[in-house]
PDB file of C-alpha atoms in Angstrom:
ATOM      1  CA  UNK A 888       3.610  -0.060  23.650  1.00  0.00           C
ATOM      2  CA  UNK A 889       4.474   0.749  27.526  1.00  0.00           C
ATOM      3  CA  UNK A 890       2.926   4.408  28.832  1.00  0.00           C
ATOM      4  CA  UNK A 891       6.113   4.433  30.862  1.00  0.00           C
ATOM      5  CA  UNK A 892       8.897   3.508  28.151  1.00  0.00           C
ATOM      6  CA  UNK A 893      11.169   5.987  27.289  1.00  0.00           C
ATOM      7  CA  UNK A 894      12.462   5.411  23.728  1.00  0.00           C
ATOM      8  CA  UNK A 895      15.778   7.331  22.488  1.00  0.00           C
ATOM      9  CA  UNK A 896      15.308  10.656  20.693  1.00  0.00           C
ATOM     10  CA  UNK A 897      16.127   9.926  16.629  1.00  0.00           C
ATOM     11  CA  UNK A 898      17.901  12.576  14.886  1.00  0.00           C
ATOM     12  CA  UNK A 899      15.640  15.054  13.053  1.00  0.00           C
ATOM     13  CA  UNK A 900      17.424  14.180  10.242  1.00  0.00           C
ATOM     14  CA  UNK A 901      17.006  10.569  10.125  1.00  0.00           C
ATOM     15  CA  UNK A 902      13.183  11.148  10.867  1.00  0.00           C
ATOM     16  CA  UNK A 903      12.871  13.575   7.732  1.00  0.00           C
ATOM     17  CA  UNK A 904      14.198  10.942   5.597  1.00  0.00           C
ATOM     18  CA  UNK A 905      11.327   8.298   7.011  1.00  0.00           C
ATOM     19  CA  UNK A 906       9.015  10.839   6.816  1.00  0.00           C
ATOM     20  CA  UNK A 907       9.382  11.913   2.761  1.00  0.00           C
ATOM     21  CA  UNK A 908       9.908   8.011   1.675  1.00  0.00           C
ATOM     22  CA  UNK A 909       6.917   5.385   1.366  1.00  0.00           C
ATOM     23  CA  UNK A 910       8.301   2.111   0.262  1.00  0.00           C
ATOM     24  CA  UNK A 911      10.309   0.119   2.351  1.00  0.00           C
ATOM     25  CA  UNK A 912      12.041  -3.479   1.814  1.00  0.00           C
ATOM     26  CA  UNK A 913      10.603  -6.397   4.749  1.00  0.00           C
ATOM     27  CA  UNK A 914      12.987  -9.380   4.885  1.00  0.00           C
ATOM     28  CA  UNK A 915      11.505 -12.113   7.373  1.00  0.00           C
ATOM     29  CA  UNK A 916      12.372 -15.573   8.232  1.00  0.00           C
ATOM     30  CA  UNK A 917      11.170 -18.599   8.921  1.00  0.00           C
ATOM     31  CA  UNK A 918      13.364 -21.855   9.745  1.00  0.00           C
ATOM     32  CA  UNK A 919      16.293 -20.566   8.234  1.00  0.00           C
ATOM     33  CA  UNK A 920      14.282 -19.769   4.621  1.00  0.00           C
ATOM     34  CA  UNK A 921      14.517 -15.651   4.190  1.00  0.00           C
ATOM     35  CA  UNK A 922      12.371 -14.142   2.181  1.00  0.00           C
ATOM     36  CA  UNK A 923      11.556 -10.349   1.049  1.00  0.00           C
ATOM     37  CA  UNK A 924       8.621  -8.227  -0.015  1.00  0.00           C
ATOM     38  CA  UNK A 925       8.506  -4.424  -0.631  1.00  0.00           C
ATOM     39  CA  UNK A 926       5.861  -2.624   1.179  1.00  0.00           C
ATOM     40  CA  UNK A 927       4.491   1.048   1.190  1.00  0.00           C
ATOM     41  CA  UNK A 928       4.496   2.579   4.902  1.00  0.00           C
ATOM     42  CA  UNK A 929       4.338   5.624   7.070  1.00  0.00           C
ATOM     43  CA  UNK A 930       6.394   6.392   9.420  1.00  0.00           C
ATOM     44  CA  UNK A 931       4.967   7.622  13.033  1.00  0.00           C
ATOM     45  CA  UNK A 932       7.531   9.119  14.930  1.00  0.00           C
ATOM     46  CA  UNK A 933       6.197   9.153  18.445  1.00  0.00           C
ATOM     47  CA  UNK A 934       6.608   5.479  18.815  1.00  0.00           C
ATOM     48  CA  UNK A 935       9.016   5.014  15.978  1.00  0.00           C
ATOM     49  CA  UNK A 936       6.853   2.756  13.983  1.00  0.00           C
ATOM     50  CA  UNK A 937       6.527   1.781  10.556  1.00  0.00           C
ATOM     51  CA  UNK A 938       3.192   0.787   9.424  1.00  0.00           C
ATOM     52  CA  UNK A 939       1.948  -0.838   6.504  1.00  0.00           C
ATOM     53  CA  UNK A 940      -0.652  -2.636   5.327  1.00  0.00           C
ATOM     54  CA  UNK A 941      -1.200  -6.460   4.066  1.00  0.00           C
ATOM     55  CA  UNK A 942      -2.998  -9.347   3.849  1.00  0.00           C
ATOM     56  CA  UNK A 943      -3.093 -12.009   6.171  1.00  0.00           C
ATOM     57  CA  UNK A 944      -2.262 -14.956   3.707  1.00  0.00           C
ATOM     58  CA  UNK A 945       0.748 -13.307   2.184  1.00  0.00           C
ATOM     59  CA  UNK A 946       4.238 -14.495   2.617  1.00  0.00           C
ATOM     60  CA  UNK A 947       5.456 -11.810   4.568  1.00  0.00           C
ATOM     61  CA  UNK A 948       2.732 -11.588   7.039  1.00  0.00           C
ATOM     62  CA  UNK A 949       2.743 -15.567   7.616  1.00  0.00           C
ATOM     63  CA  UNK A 950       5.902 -15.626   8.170  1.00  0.00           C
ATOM     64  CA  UNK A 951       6.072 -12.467  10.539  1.00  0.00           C
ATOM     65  CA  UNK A 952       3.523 -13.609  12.869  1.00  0.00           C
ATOM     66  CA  UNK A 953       5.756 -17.381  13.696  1.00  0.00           C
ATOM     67  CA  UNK A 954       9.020 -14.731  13.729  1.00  0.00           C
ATOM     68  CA  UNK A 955       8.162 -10.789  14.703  1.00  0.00           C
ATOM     69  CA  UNK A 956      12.073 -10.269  14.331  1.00  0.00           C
ATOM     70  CA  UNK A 957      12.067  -8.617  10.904  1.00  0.00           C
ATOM     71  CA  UNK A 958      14.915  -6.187   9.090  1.00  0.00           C
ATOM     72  CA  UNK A 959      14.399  -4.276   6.128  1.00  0.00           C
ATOM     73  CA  UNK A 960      15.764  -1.478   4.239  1.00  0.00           C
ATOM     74  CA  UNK A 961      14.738   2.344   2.986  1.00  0.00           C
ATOM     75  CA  UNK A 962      15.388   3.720   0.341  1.00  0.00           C
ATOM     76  CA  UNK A 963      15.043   7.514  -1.555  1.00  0.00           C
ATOM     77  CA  UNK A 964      11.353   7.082  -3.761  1.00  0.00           C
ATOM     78  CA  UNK A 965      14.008   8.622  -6.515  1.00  0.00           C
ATOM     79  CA  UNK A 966      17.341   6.880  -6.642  1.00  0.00           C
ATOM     80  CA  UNK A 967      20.387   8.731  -7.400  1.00  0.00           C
ATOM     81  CA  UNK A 968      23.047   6.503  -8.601  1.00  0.00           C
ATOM     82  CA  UNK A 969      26.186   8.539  -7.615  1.00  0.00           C
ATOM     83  CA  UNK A 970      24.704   8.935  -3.712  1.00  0.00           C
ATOM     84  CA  UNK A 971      24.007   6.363  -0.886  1.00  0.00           C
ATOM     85  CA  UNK A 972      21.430   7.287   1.480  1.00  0.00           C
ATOM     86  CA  UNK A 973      18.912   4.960   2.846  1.00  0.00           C
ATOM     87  CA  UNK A 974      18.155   2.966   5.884  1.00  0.00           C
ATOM     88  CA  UNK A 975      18.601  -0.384   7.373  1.00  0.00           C
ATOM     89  CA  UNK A 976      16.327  -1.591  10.467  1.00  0.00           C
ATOM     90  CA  UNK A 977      15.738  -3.794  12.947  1.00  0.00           C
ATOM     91  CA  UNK A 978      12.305  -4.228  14.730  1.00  0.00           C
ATOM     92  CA  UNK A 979       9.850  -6.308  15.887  1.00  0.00           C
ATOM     93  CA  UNK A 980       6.600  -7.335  14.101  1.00  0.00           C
ATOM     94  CA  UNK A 981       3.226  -6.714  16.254  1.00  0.00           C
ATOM     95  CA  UNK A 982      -0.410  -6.644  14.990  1.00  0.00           C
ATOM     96  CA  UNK A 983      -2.638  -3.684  15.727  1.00  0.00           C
ATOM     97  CA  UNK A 984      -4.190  -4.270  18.642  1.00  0.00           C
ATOM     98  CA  UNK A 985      -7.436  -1.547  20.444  1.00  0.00           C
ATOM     99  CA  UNK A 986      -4.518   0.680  21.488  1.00  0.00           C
ATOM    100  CA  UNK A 987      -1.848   0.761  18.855  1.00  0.00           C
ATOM    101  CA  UNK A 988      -5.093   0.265  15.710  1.00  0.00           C
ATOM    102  CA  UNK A 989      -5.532   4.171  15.626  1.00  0.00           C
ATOM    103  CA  UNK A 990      -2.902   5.414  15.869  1.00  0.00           C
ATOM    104  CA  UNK A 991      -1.644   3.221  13.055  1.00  0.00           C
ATOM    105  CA  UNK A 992      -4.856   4.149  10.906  1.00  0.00           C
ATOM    106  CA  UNK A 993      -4.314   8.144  11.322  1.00  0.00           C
ATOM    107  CA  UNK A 994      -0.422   7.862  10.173  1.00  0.00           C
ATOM    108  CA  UNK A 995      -1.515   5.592   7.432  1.00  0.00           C
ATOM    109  CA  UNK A 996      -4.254   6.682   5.928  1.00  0.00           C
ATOM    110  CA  UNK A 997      -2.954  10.678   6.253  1.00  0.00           C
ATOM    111  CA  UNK A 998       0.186   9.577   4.036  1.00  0.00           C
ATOM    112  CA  UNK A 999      -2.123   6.949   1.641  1.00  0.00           C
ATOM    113  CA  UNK A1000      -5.695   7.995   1.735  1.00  0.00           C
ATOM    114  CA  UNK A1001      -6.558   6.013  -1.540  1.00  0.00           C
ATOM    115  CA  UNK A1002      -5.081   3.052   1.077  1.00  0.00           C
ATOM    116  CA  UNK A1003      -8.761   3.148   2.179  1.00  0.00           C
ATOM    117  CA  UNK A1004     -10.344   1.079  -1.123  1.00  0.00           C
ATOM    118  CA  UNK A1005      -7.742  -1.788  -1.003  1.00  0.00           C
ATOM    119  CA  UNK A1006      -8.039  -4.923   1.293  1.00  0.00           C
ATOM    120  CA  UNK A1007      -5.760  -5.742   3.792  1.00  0.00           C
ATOM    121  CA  UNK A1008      -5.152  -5.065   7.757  1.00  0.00           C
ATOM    122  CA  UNK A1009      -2.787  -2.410   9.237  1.00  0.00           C
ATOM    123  CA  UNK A1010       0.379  -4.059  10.512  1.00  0.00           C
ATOM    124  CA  UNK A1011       3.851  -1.967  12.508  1.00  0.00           C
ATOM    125  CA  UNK A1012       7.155  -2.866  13.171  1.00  0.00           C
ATOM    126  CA  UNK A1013       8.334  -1.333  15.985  1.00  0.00           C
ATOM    127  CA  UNK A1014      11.969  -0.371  15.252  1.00  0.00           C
ATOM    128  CA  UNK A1015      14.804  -1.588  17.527  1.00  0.00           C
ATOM    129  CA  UNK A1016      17.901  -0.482  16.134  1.00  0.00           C
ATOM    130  CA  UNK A1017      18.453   1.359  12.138  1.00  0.00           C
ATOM    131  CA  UNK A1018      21.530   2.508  10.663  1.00  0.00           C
ATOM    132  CA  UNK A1019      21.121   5.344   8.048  1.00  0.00           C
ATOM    133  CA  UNK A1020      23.672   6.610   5.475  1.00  0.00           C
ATOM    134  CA  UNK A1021      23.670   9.759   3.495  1.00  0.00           C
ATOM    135  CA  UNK A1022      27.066   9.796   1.594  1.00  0.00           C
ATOM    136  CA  UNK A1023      25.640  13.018  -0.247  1.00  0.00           C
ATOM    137  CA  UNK A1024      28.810  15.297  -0.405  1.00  0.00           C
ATOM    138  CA  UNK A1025      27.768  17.844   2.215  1.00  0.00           C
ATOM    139  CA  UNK A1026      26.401  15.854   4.822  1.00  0.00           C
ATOM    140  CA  UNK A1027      28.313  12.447   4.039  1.00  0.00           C
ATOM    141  CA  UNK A1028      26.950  10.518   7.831  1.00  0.00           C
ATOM    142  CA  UNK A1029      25.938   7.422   9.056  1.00  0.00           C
ATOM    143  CA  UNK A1030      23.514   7.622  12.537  1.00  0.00           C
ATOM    144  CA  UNK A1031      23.352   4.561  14.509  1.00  0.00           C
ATOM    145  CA  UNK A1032      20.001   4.495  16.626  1.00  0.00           C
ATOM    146  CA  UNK A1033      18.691   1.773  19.175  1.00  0.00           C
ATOM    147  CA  UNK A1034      15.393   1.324  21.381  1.00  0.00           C
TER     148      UNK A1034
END
């Protein structure tokens, strides 16, 4: 996290939608072998972050910290079958660190407070590029968004 970096403004529209979901899709990879887990998170706008939290010795979090370029999709809590809308990202894997571990905690916690009584450490991807879709027939859009 640079004081100085100016990151693109995301459309309102696109942060809503990151905002009012909580379970994402990681895939990460690791000498060519992929492999996916599904993770609650909150989104924090300021930096564009998604945080989560995790253990250490899962498969997800191994395999992040030997490759911190990780994609992933979003999807509505509540599917509807006749409408697309979700989002897929790009972003790079960093550990909470004495600057970025607060901020992290107050998103997190806000949106999960029972997140509290369960093991695991705080974790963000920062994102780097997302694509999101709403095919719902009034705004039918796709927004393309990079660091």
């Amino acid at each position: 996290m640079s004081h100085h970096e100016i990151i693109p403004q995301l459309d309102l529209l696109v942060q809503e939608f990151m905002l009012q979901t909580s379970v994402m899709n990681l895939a990460t990879t690791v000498h060519d072998e992929p492999y996916c887990a599904t993770c609650y998170y909150a989104y924090e706008p300021t930096h564009h972050w998604l945080v989560f939290k995790s253990e250490f010795d899962t498969q997800h979090i191994e395999n992040a910290l030997k490759n911190p370029k990780v994609a992933g999709t979003i999807v509505p809590d509540k599917l509807d079958k006749l409408m697309v809308k979700g989002v897929q990202f790009n972003g790079t894997f960093k550990q909470t660190d004495s600057r970025t571990e607060h901020i992290a905690e107050d998103v997190y916690i806000s949106k999960f407070p029972i997140a509290t009584l369960f093991r695991g450490k705080l974790w963000y991807i920062e994102l780097t590029k997302l694509k999101y879709t709403d095919n719902t027939p009034i705004i039918g859009k796709k927004i393309i968004w990079e660091r």
